[in-house]
């Protein structure tokens, strides 16, 4: 008798277990979405179907990603962006006299493209910054860039505070700022420290070592270590920041990244033949530097970080943290003035007065 | 041969033999001597080869032996050369100097961090080393300028450097006009290597301003640093760009003298190649790497080895050849052109601390100059008289 009971219990348990496994094949079919059979309700709610719905919606709507590249002129910023997205998205390719002169940017320029991969559309905006740091007197050369970033936040804020706001607020906020460091091999230069300190408070910075084909592997390691020390000593927080790790999984992943920043990258858009394969690389008399070979440079890591694993995280950090900080600051300012939202004064941006007044 | 005064310092001797390795430097030093020899020969009348050794030949006076004597004396005296290196930090200046002269000029080097760099102004550090090779002594002074271009505002960073150059000229002028002119130490800057960053589209505004400020005081040789960042095509493009910008801004860089028509073809060809490669794109290194079975100086990358002494990889050999074969010329230009300019400016200003006399009439200026000349001549006559008196006593 006891044996029989046990066997019955086992069978019940088995049945239950089996039932729970059943619903999966039914729900992935789009026809049976609304139809939930009676026995499937037992122990299964269907929350995971949300993922599918989300995926479908976002695929229809598309993504937006705004990336800003900052660095001295001649560090290969435009080339790197082209290499990252495997298409000619930077301003270098959009100017008419592309081959003749690699012209220097004079003002902040943003170029938008819509690139598509496997049905996923992405509106990519690359903000190219003028080659700052070239002049003899470089004081306050970071101001145009800081101003631009704050202006984007301001635009979004205004849209948000609007009474009749749009369903999808166009997001022009800078999600990621890639900061290019010249490969000197010594320490961070004072201008880099100043720049990153100011930018790090308002946007997520990802520092990279540009034109890293001038450093041997030992020099590269030493240089990275020194940069990390410098960043810590100056209180500059780069992405991914320690404080925003949500759980241990994230922390492990981000720790690995943090040990390797700044990434030493080499960019190019030319292809060469190596061992019968076509690879992106730079050909010199002493060898071919393959861009996507992890033994040569860390471009692949940077690409994975920016696009394959942390793209959504970058957007979230920008929206939840940097934008919120800005918003709080602005609303406090206007509260102090006793008005709904005071017009943006000259330091933070240059919005016209009429814009501000229309929203009061 | 009696040991000259400078070398009685035996610790120096020991340091020489320890720090210097003269393998490939030798050949070029010999080349230098050959060229120098030829220059001296062409100044004297050229006689046929046989007449040197046969004193009985009619019409042989013997002054064709002069170059030998000059040569021997100079070798005994030794050569002095001051080289200044200017450029942003991290461009490989110290490595290049060490590679050029096969020494370690900075044994206890500490590279300062960014925080210290913010407060620093440009400093001048001169280090002297005596190199000897096959009996020929060279007293090399390398003037380094750490802190150049580091600060955020580099407006005044080169004032220190110009002040240093002027100071050396001033000192030489003072020594030259002094009483005891036997042992004038020549610390004037004979050549300045200006390092241009390879990342970038040519010359930066700071580069242009600096070169314009010193091109009348010192021989400027522009050098493209860390040339292993560039592919061949990029290198050509950058060189052309830099030469265009130099022309555009009217910067007078040091031009190699053309080979005289009586030199042999090899030398002419070499000079032509050197002239075509300015500015030199160099890579420096003192590490020995194994490449293709032999040991070379170079940099080891995962994708290959950049050999320092391979003319296809970079222009290091050309730079070294230029420096060595034209060391004498660099010194001469410094003496005849830059120093004379400085001297005339200085003497024109003289004791007058007022504004520049450009508004004054030309005649008045001429008169003043003549008065100065007369005064100087009187002073010299007086000094000569004094020396004669001392000699007699």
XYZ file of C-alpha atoms in Angstrom:
753
model
C 0.000 0.000 0.000
C 2.677 2.350 0.898
C 4.487 1.488 -2.219
C 1.410 2.157 -4.233
C 0.972 5.550 -2.586
C 4.512 6.451 -3.284
C 4.198 5.423 -6.848
C 1.046 7.478 -7.179
C 2.687 10.478 -5.675
C 5.591 10.101 -7.973
C 3.294 9.908 -10.916
C 1.485 13.025 -9.839
C 4.737 14.877 -9.443
C 5.889 13.633 -12.786
C 2.705 14.709 -14.414
C 2.994 18.117 -12.909
C 6.552 18.437 -14.028
C 5.650 17.302 -17.466
C 2.779 19.752 -17.659
C 4.972 22.665 -16.872
C 7.298 21.802 -19.667
C 4.498 21.511 -22.160
C 3.341 25.068 -22.711
C 6.580 26.216 -24.321
C 6.086 24.866 -27.807
C 2.529 26.158 -27.916
C 3.268 29.771 -27.159
C 6.036 30.364 -29.675
C 3.554 29.876 -32.462
C 2.013 33.180 -33.253
C -1.465 31.748 -33.967
C -1.936 30.264 -30.559
C -0.976 33.388 -28.724
C -4.388 34.302 -27.489
C -5.500 30.732 -26.965
C -4.463 29.293 -23.656
C -5.519 25.749 -23.147
C -7.032 24.782 -19.866
C -4.347 22.533 -18.600
C -1.599 24.983 -19.479
C -2.740 27.455 -16.857
C -1.497 25.231 -14.111
C 1.757 26.703 -12.793
C 2.412 28.830 -15.803
C 1.494 32.456 -16.220
C 3.142 33.529 -19.442
C 5.212 36.441 -18.265
C 8.053 35.501 -20.500
C 5.938 36.267 -23.515
C 6.632 39.875 -22.791
C 10.143 39.486 -24.137
C 8.799 38.517 -27.521
C 6.387 41.389 -27.575
C 9.122 43.797 -26.636
C 11.405 42.465 -29.260
C 8.823 42.826 -31.933
C 7.967 46.358 -30.939
C 11.537 47.529 -30.788
C 12.314 45.937 -34.081
C 9.511 47.872 -35.632
C 10.437 51.122 -33.936
C 14.193 50.823 -34.308
C 16.966 51.925 -31.992
C 18.651 55.218 -31.599
C 22.237 55.551 -30.596
C 24.279 58.702 -30.338
C 27.993 58.441 -30.054
C 30.420 61.283 -29.717
C 34.111 61.030 -30.546
C 36.451 63.425 -28.817
C 40.164 63.803 -29.230
C 42.982 65.734 -30.775
C 43.000 66.002 -34.517
C 44.751 63.274 -36.386
C 44.069 60.498 -33.895
C 41.944 58.515 -36.290
C 38.543 59.165 -34.746
C 36.607 59.198 -37.974
C 38.376 56.130 -39.280
C 37.612 54.262 -36.096
C 33.932 55.074 -36.235
C 33.809 53.863 -39.798
C 35.510 50.644 -38.765
C 33.183 50.146 -35.798
C 30.039 50.290 -37.809
C 31.538 48.841 -40.976
C 30.094 51.615 -43.034
C 31.088 55.084 -43.954
C 29.288 56.931 -41.228
C 31.711 59.589 -40.177
C 31.937 63.085 -41.549
C 35.163 62.160 -43.292
C 33.232 60.065 -45.750
C 30.465 62.559 -46.145
C 32.551 65.461 -47.283
C 32.901 65.830 -51.027
C 36.672 66.026 -51.336
C 37.287 62.880 -49.397
C 40.451 61.720 -51.056
C 42.345 64.963 -51.348
C 42.613 66.382 -47.943
C 41.657 64.883 -44.700
C 40.098 68.118 -43.648
C 39.966 69.198 -40.073
C 36.616 69.635 -38.403
C 36.010 73.152 -37.336
C 32.747 72.882 -35.475
C 30.733 70.187 -33.860
C 29.102 68.190 -36.594
C 26.635 65.428 -36.178
C 25.946 63.002 -38.952
C 23.045 60.580 -38.787
C 22.676 57.318 -40.602
C 20.215 54.489 -40.457
C 21.951 51.169 -40.612
C 20.191 47.863 -40.731
C 21.198 44.370 -39.799
C 18.924 41.294 -39.831
C 15.818 43.367 -39.714
C 17.012 45.528 -36.826
C 17.205 49.178 -37.716
C 19.434 51.563 -35.874
C 19.581 55.294 -36.226
C 23.165 56.050 -35.500
C 24.297 59.589 -34.916
C 27.983 60.304 -34.791
C 28.960 63.607 -33.294
C 32.364 64.605 -34.478
C 34.140 67.207 -32.456
C 36.601 69.774 -33.670
C 40.253 68.899 -33.246
C 40.649 70.606 -29.967
C 43.971 70.803 -28.267
C 45.740 71.963 -31.389
C 46.014 75.595 -30.524
C 48.764 77.052 -28.485
C 46.414 78.209 -25.802
C 43.963 75.443 -25.123
C 42.224 76.807 -22.100
C 38.494 76.264 -22.098
C 38.616 74.276 -25.289
C 36.222 71.818 -23.675
C 33.445 74.375 -23.429
C 31.836 73.870 -26.846
C 31.582 70.167 -26.202
C 30.187 70.506 -22.695
C 27.745 73.026 -24.041
C 26.602 70.670 -26.761
C 25.963 67.832 -24.345
C 23.980 70.043 -22.018
C 21.977 71.427 -24.884
C 20.842 67.952 -25.856
C 19.712 67.279 -22.309
C 17.890 70.579 -22.296
C 16.075 69.734 -25.487
C 14.906 66.437 -24.085
C 13.866 68.071 -20.840
C 11.795 70.645 -22.629
C 10.029 67.962 -24.597
C 9.343 66.022 -21.453
C 7.898 68.963 -19.615
C 5.689 69.873 -22.498
C 1.943 69.628 -21.898
C 1.295 67.940 -25.201
C 4.295 65.818 -25.600
C 5.136 63.510 -28.416
C 4.763 59.817 -28.026
C 8.390 59.138 -28.677
C 10.611 61.989 -27.699
C 13.439 62.234 -30.213
C 16.499 61.298 -28.278
C 19.535 63.286 -29.287
C 21.316 62.940 -25.971
C 24.845 61.698 -26.211
C 24.834 58.111 -24.999
C 28.513 57.503 -25.167
C 31.593 59.586 -25.542
C 34.675 57.865 -26.854
C 37.713 59.802 -25.705
C 40.882 59.327 -27.736
C 44.200 59.406 -25.946
C 47.417 59.758 -27.912
C 49.771 56.869 -27.444
C 52.626 58.719 -25.817
C 53.499 55.889 -23.495
C 54.040 58.127 -20.496
C 51.067 59.520 -18.550
C 47.837 61.371 -19.186
C 48.457 64.876 -20.377
C 47.043 67.775 -18.364
C 44.617 68.642 -21.126
C 43.269 65.090 -21.165
C 42.796 65.151 -17.412
C 40.880 68.410 -17.533
C 38.714 67.306 -20.382
C 37.795 63.950 -18.941
C 37.124 65.388 -15.551
C 34.530 67.748 -16.927
C 32.999 65.358 -19.382
C 32.906 62.453 -16.966
C 30.337 64.236 -14.841
C 27.824 64.619 -17.619
C 28.313 61.748 -20.012
C 29.657 58.179 -20.054
C 33.236 58.248 -21.196
C 35.011 55.330 -22.761
C 38.711 56.165 -23.092
C 40.688 54.494 -25.853
C 44.328 54.636 -26.821
C 44.416 55.773 -30.397
C 46.877 54.643 -33.055
C 48.096 51.960 -30.749
C 50.341 50.412 -33.379
C 53.125 52.542 -32.035
C 53.308 50.723 -28.710
C 54.823 47.321 -28.127
C 52.922 44.982 -25.857
C 54.936 45.760 -22.730
C 54.701 49.474 -23.349
C 50.982 49.083 -23.842
C 50.490 47.354 -20.518
C 52.601 49.891 -18.675
C 50.813 52.781 -20.303
C 47.398 51.370 -19.433
C 48.380 50.890 -15.858
C 49.638 54.419 -15.602
C 46.477 55.769 -17.150
C 44.314 53.851 -14.729
C 46.338 55.210 -11.844
C 46.018 58.699 -13.204
C 42.273 58.355 -13.670
C 41.860 57.178 -10.149
C 44.112 59.851 -8.728
C 42.133 62.557 -10.458
C 38.741 61.179 -9.579
C 37.662 60.666 -13.159
C 34.940 58.100 -13.521
C 34.770 56.277 -16.772
C 32.227 53.829 -18.052
C 31.441 51.248 -16.664
C 31.202 52.948 -13.317
C 31.497 50.833 -10.185
C 28.477 52.271 -8.466
C 25.987 51.291 -11.122
C 26.642 47.579 -11.162
C 23.341 46.011 -10.374
C 24.234 42.479 -9.398
C 27.191 40.179 -9.163
C 26.911 39.010 -12.719
C 27.168 42.544 -13.956
C 29.980 43.219 -11.576
C 32.046 40.299 -12.797
C 31.561 41.295 -16.385
C 32.293 44.939 -15.728
C 35.302 44.174 -13.600
C 36.833 42.339 -16.487
C 36.239 45.345 -18.664
C 37.576 47.716 -16.060
C 40.820 45.811 -15.912
C 41.343 46.365 -19.588
C 40.388 49.943 -20.170
C 41.554 51.966 -21.928
C 41.438 49.785 -24.992
C 44.320 50.117 -27.406
C 42.794 50.355 -30.852
C 43.832 50.684 -34.425
C 41.330 51.620 -37.077
C 41.320 51.336 -40.809
C 38.968 50.872 -43.687
C 41.359 49.163 -46.045
C 41.395 45.454 -46.640
C 44.344 43.251 -47.366
C 44.940 39.602 -48.031
C 46.401 37.623 -45.170
C 46.742 33.860 -45.483
C 44.053 33.782 -48.089
C 41.532 35.767 -46.081
C 40.542 39.320 -46.568
C 41.130 41.227 -43.373
C 40.884 44.828 -42.359
C 44.378 45.989 -41.665
C 47.208 48.414 -42.078
C 49.981 47.274 -44.322
C 53.508 48.325 -43.548
C 56.907 47.122 -44.613
C 57.329 45.084 -41.482
C 53.965 43.393 -41.330
C 50.246 43.766 -41.525
C 48.412 44.971 -38.462
C 45.095 43.178 -38.367
C 42.425 45.256 -36.773
C 40.176 42.408 -35.716
C 42.913 40.174 -34.399
C 42.892 40.292 -30.624
C 46.585 39.525 -30.500
C 47.305 42.727 -32.390
C 44.943 45.302 -30.968
C 41.847 45.543 -28.841
C 39.418 46.824 -31.388
C 37.251 43.738 -31.054
C 36.881 44.344 -27.317
C 35.827 47.907 -27.895
C 33.307 46.872 -30.477
C 31.863 44.229 -28.203
C 31.599 46.690 -25.384
C 29.965 49.409 -27.379
C 27.676 47.434 -29.589
C 27.309 43.829 -28.721
C 26.998 43.844 -24.978
C 26.606 47.265 -23.482
C 24.725 49.366 -25.969
C 21.444 49.233 -24.101
C 23.239 49.692 -20.826
C 24.886 52.849 -22.114
C 21.515 54.243 -23.065
C 20.051 53.322 -19.707
C 22.876 54.906 -17.786
C 22.511 58.056 -19.806
C 18.780 58.180 -19.280
C 18.601 57.133 -15.660
C 21.664 58.713 -14.241
C 23.174 61.516 -16.266
C 19.910 62.873 -17.537
C 18.281 62.661 -14.129
C 21.186 64.516 -12.558
C 20.830 67.233 -15.123
C 17.080 67.373 -14.669
C 17.295 67.644 -10.924
C 19.829 70.401 -11.224
C 17.757 72.372 -13.664
C 14.514 71.988 -11.763
C 16.197 73.040 -8.566
C 17.558 76.086 -10.289
C 14.162 77.091 -11.515
C 12.591 76.388 -8.144
C 15.086 78.699 -6.585
C 13.983 81.357 -9.046
C 10.355 80.767 -8.270
C 9.347 80.025 -11.876
C 8.327 76.847 -13.603
C 11.400 76.504 -15.701
C 13.764 79.390 -16.034
C 15.255 80.013 -19.438
C 18.603 78.445 -19.952
C 21.309 80.964 -19.271
C 24.311 81.443 -21.409
C 26.672 79.123 -19.596
C 24.679 76.008 -20.067
C 23.436 76.446 -23.570
C 21.914 78.860 -25.933
C 18.219 78.195 -26.208
C 16.180 81.125 -27.313
C 13.954 82.822 -24.849
C 10.784 82.242 -26.867
C 11.231 78.496 -26.582
C 11.427 78.652 -22.834
C 8.516 81.016 -22.443
C 6.205 78.906 -24.566
C 6.496 76.098 -22.059
C 5.779 78.073 -18.948
C 101.478 61.649 -27.663
C 100.944 63.626 -24.474
C 97.533 63.142 -23.006
C 95.567 66.398 -23.338
C 94.285 68.107 -20.243
C 90.671 67.121 -20.711
C 91.384 63.457 -20.591
C 93.425 63.393 -17.444
C 90.179 62.703 -15.687
C 90.500 58.955 -15.552
C 87.023 58.281 -14.256
C 85.740 59.827 -17.432
C 87.932 57.457 -19.366
C 86.481 54.509 -17.559
C 82.987 55.766 -18.154
C 83.757 56.132 -21.827
C 84.879 52.600 -22.268
C 81.917 51.277 -20.373
C 79.121 53.179 -21.953
C 80.142 53.295 -25.547
C 79.810 50.654 -28.091
C 81.069 51.733 -31.423
C 80.088 49.126 -33.958
C 78.305 50.822 -36.760
C 79.129 54.289 -35.607
C 82.686 53.600 -36.715
C 82.092 53.318 -40.404
C 80.248 56.551 -40.534
C 82.846 58.261 -38.447
C 85.412 57.166 -40.954
C 83.230 58.515 -43.680
C 83.032 61.763 -41.826
C 86.759 61.953 -41.545
C 87.152 61.182 -45.203
C 84.773 63.912 -46.182
C 86.360 66.368 -43.847
C 89.707 65.463 -45.202
C 88.511 66.020 -48.738
C 87.125 69.408 -47.874
C 90.434 70.450 -46.442
C 92.253 69.072 -49.414
C 90.198 70.962 -51.912
C 91.138 74.135 -50.152
C 94.797 73.548 -50.805
C 96.072 72.978 -54.269
C 95.705 69.474 -55.500
C 98.936 67.810 -56.408
C 99.376 64.381 -57.877
C 99.453 61.470 -55.476
C 103.068 60.570 -55.997
C 104.311 63.956 -55.010
C 103.249 63.508 -51.406
C 105.797 60.904 -50.727
C 108.646 62.028 -52.916
C 110.266 65.156 -51.572
C 112.864 65.217 -54.298
C 110.376 65.979 -57.088
C 111.012 69.431 -58.545
C 108.336 72.005 -57.816
C 107.246 70.319 -54.608
C 106.890 72.789 -51.809
C 105.212 70.582 -49.272
C 102.181 72.479 -48.076
C 99.980 69.731 -49.437
C 100.799 68.161 -46.132
C 98.843 70.838 -44.334
C 95.583 68.907 -44.150
C 97.386 66.094 -42.374
C 98.657 68.488 -39.774
C 95.258 70.072 -39.308
C 93.782 66.641 -39.037
C 96.240 65.566 -36.398
C 95.722 68.693 -34.377
C 91.960 68.465 -34.487
C 92.026 64.869 -33.513
C 94.151 65.744 -30.541
C 91.952 68.638 -29.601
C 88.727 66.723 -30.039
C 85.420 67.971 -31.325
C 82.613 69.689 -29.520
C 79.006 69.506 -30.520
C 75.840 70.723 -28.855
C 72.557 69.279 -29.911
C 69.212 70.507 -28.682
C 66.096 68.361 -28.811
C 62.688 69.966 -28.640
C 59.305 68.369 -28.824
C 56.275 67.327 -26.840
C 56.777 64.684 -24.232
C 56.207 61.151 -25.338
C 57.610 61.549 -28.838
C 60.647 59.420 -28.244
C 63.289 62.125 -28.074
C 65.412 60.507 -25.403
C 65.192 57.118 -27.069
C 66.327 58.605 -30.342
C 69.308 60.361 -28.794
C 70.311 57.183 -27.057
C 69.995 55.274 -30.322
C 71.946 57.842 -32.322
C 74.916 57.940 -30.040
C 74.647 54.432 -28.652
C 74.736 55.625 -25.079
C 72.338 55.943 -22.210
C 72.106 59.596 -21.507
C 69.422 59.379 -18.856
C 70.167 56.519 -16.498
C 67.914 57.619 -13.671
C 64.970 58.924 -15.569
C 61.718 59.561 -13.795
C 58.797 60.457 -15.986
C 56.531 62.819 -14.028
C 52.836 62.239 -13.671
C 50.112 64.460 -15.035
C 49.501 66.279 -11.786
C 53.087 67.426 -11.586
C 53.083 68.361 -15.228
C 50.328 70.891 -14.831
C 52.427 73.148 -12.672
C 55.659 72.733 -14.571
C 57.186 75.214 -16.895
C 59.727 74.374 -19.517
C 63.110 73.498 -18.105
C 66.447 73.161 -19.765
C 68.561 70.140 -18.981
C 71.957 69.825 -20.523
C 73.887 66.588 -20.253
C 77.381 66.153 -21.574
C 79.015 62.948 -22.576
C 82.424 62.354 -24.083
C 82.434 59.741 -26.762
C 85.581 58.341 -28.232
C 85.969 56.268 -31.313
C 89.246 55.169 -32.866
C 91.116 57.940 -31.208
C 88.685 60.667 -32.213
C 87.039 62.384 -29.301
C 83.686 64.041 -29.398
C 82.339 66.058 -26.533
C 78.625 65.884 -27.080
C 76.180 68.020 -25.152
C 72.523 67.216 -25.441
C 70.157 69.931 -24.332
C 66.772 68.564 -23.449
C 63.650 70.633 -22.942
C 61.205 68.730 -20.761
C 57.877 70.354 -20.281
C 57.636 71.796 -23.769
C 54.086 71.709 -25.016
C 52.787 69.928 -21.952
C 50.766 72.632 -20.331
C 47.281 73.504 -21.409
C 48.397 77.003 -22.253
C 51.712 76.776 -24.041
C 51.907 80.425 -24.902
C 55.195 81.186 -23.245
C 56.783 77.817 -23.164
C 59.498 78.591 -25.603
C 60.699 81.803 -24.034
C 62.907 79.776 -21.732
C 64.437 77.974 -24.661
C 65.165 81.146 -26.606
C 66.646 82.696 -23.511
C 68.963 79.717 -23.162
C 70.164 79.924 -26.750
C 70.776 83.637 -26.438
C 72.561 83.080 -23.192
C 75.008 80.665 -24.792
C 75.705 83.134 -27.578
C 76.174 85.881 -25.041
C 78.630 83.806 -23.110
C 80.620 82.987 -26.205
C 80.659 86.628 -27.223
C 81.901 87.580 -23.826
C 84.624 84.952 -23.919
C 85.652 85.936 -27.395
C 86.050 89.550 -26.430
C 87.869 88.591 -23.294
C 91.544 88.562 -22.577
C 92.288 84.873 -22.443
C 90.936 83.274 -25.584
C 92.771 80.024 -25.511
C 90.228 77.759 -23.958
C 86.913 79.093 -25.054
C 84.346 76.453 -24.349
C 81.865 76.421 -27.182
C 78.487 75.714 -25.704
C 76.505 77.337 -28.425
C 73.711 75.230 -29.741
C 74.846 73.919 -33.103
C 71.772 72.059 -34.115
C 68.198 71.711 -32.967
C 66.163 68.617 -33.700
C 62.520 69.575 -33.687
C 60.242 66.600 -33.192
C 56.962 66.650 -35.045
C 54.173 64.366 -33.977
C 53.180 61.814 -36.626
C 49.547 61.883 -35.502
C 48.117 64.928 -37.075
C 47.843 66.684 -40.307
C 51.180 68.435 -40.452
C 52.513 71.190 -38.309
C 50.612 72.454 -35.327
C 50.404 76.169 -34.557
C 52.847 75.697 -31.704
C 55.336 74.042 -34.056
C 55.120 76.886 -36.516
C 55.512 79.558 -33.893
C 58.440 77.894 -32.231
C 60.326 77.243 -35.431
C 59.808 80.800 -36.573
C 61.155 82.052 -33.285
C 64.383 80.090 -33.469
C 65.158 79.670 -37.141
C 67.361 82.735 -37.022
C 69.270 81.549 -34.024
C 69.980 77.916 -34.576
C 69.969 75.298 -37.306
C 66.561 73.661 -37.225
C 66.247 70.087 -38.421
C 62.633 68.872 -38.393
C 62.216 65.214 -37.554
C 59.034 63.151 -37.690
C 58.967 61.088 -34.526
C 57.606 57.565 -33.978
C 57.451 56.937 -37.683
C 56.279 53.362 -37.209
C 52.755 54.708 -36.826
C 52.684 55.595 -40.486
C 52.381 53.477 -43.575
C 54.617 54.427 -46.462
C 51.957 56.398 -48.227
C 50.952 58.276 -45.101
C 54.577 59.085 -44.495
C 55.060 60.563 -47.948
C 51.895 62.558 -47.591
C 52.908 63.906 -44.214
C 56.376 64.855 -45.419
C 54.970 66.734 -48.355
C 52.468 68.434 -46.134
C 55.129 69.520 -43.685
C 57.407 70.836 -46.421
C 54.511 72.803 -47.882
C 53.681 74.293 -44.540
C 57.288 75.177 -43.894
C 57.402 77.029 -47.197
C 54.101 78.679 -46.530
C 55.182 80.102 -43.219
C 58.655 81.037 -44.364
C 60.501 78.882 -41.874
C 64.182 78.541 -42.604
C 65.218 75.041 -41.788
C 68.765 73.804 -42.135
C 69.558 72.965 -45.733
C 72.295 70.516 -46.513
C 75.007 72.142 -48.573
C 75.142 70.922 -52.128
C 77.965 68.606 -52.931
C 80.742 70.432 -54.712
C 81.432 69.512 -58.289
C 84.760 67.943 -57.510
C 83.335 65.419 -55.095
C 82.864 61.887 -56.280
C 79.600 60.513 -57.539
C 78.766 58.472 -54.462
C 78.927 61.450 -52.236
C 76.828 63.529 -54.581
C 74.259 60.786 -54.791
C 74.180 60.460 -51.033
C 73.666 64.170 -50.570
C 70.882 64.098 -53.085
C 69.118 61.283 -51.285
C 69.489 63.028 -47.952
C 68.100 66.266 -49.263
C 65.101 64.493 -50.733
C 64.198 62.863 -47.443
C 63.865 65.897 -45.268
C 62.074 65.851 -42.860
C 63.411 62.508 -41.659
C 60.877 60.016 -40.321
C 62.644 58.091 -37.588
C 62.154 55.308 -35.121
C 64.497 54.970 -32.165
C 65.349 51.962 -30.099
C 68.233 50.468 -28.210
C 66.799 47.025 -27.706
C 68.344 44.126 -29.502
C 65.805 41.883 -31.167
C 66.298 38.681 -33.094
C 64.975 39.070 -36.603
C 65.629 36.697 -39.472
C 68.417 35.032 -37.599
C 70.443 38.110 -36.826
C 70.385 40.547 -33.968
C 69.153 43.981 -34.873
C 68.117 47.024 -32.959
C 64.417 47.398 -33.252
C 60.969 47.275 -31.801
C 59.129 44.015 -31.483
C 55.436 44.015 -32.270
C 53.037 41.094 -32.563
C 52.820 41.775 -36.267
C 56.462 42.240 -37.084
C 59.726 43.829 -36.158
C 60.590 47.408 -37.017
C 64.305 47.601 -37.606
C 65.900 50.865 -36.652
C 68.778 50.577 -39.068
C 66.828 49.415 -42.059
C 66.485 52.212 -44.594
C 63.266 50.764 -45.885
C 61.635 50.936 -42.492
C 62.626 54.436 -41.492
C 65.117 57.247 -42.043
C 67.245 56.717 -38.963
C 70.352 55.904 -40.940
C 69.866 58.965 -43.086
C 69.529 61.165 -40.052
C 72.666 59.752 -38.557
C 74.585 60.138 -41.804
C 73.465 63.701 -42.101
C 74.441 64.501 -38.582
C 77.857 62.959 -38.893
C 78.901 64.091 -42.313
C 77.618 67.553 -41.716
C 78.611 68.079 -38.133
C 81.361 70.374 -39.281
C 79.027 72.243 -41.558
C 76.490 72.680 -38.793
C 79.164 74.176 -36.601
C 80.314 76.462 -39.381
C 76.840 77.732 -40.114
C 76.283 78.361 -36.439
C 79.515 80.299 -36.256
C 79.276 82.187 -39.523
C 75.598 82.874 -39.740
C 73.709 82.626 -36.501
C 76.440 83.772 -34.203
C 77.405 86.655 -36.435
C 73.767 87.740 -36.619
C 73.510 87.602 -32.893
C 76.753 89.467 -32.472
C 75.824 92.294 -34.788
C 72.421 92.637 -33.158
C 74.003 92.643 -29.784
C 76.695 95.122 -30.596
C 74.206 97.350 -32.318
C 72.176 97.443 -29.182
C 75.374 97.682 -27.203
C 75.006 99.696 -24.053
C 71.910 101.438 -25.265
C 68.919 100.296 -23.346
C 66.466 102.403 -25.281
C 64.129 101.484 -28.122
C 65.394 100.193 -31.441
C 66.996 102.977 -33.469
C 64.909 102.404 -36.524
C 63.478 105.860 -36.531
C 66.910 107.417 -36.538
C 68.554 108.556 -39.676
C 70.690 106.110 -41.575
C 73.719 108.369 -41.461
C 73.510 108.680 -37.746
C 73.367 104.900 -37.458
C 76.395 104.573 -39.709
C 78.287 107.111 -37.686
C 77.453 105.379 -34.469
C 78.561 102.075 -35.916
C 81.840 103.534 -37.031
C 82.369 105.020 -33.605
C 81.727 101.626 -32.058
C 84.138 99.959 -34.438
C 86.818 102.466 -33.592
C 86.227 101.952 -29.916
C 86.488 98.197 -30.275
C 89.637 98.499 -32.302
C 91.175 100.711 -29.652
C 90.216 98.202 -26.995
C 91.796 95.396 -28.951
C 94.947 97.414 -29.504
C 95.134 98.119 -25.814
C 94.658 94.475 -24.952
C 97.337 93.440 -27.425
C 99.716 95.933 -25.909
C 98.964 94.563 -22.483
C 99.553 90.996 -23.580
C 102.827 91.947 -25.195
C 103.933 93.599 -22.013
C 102.986 90.485 -20.046
C 104.796 88.349 -22.546
C 107.932 90.364 -22.222
C 107.906 90.228 -18.453
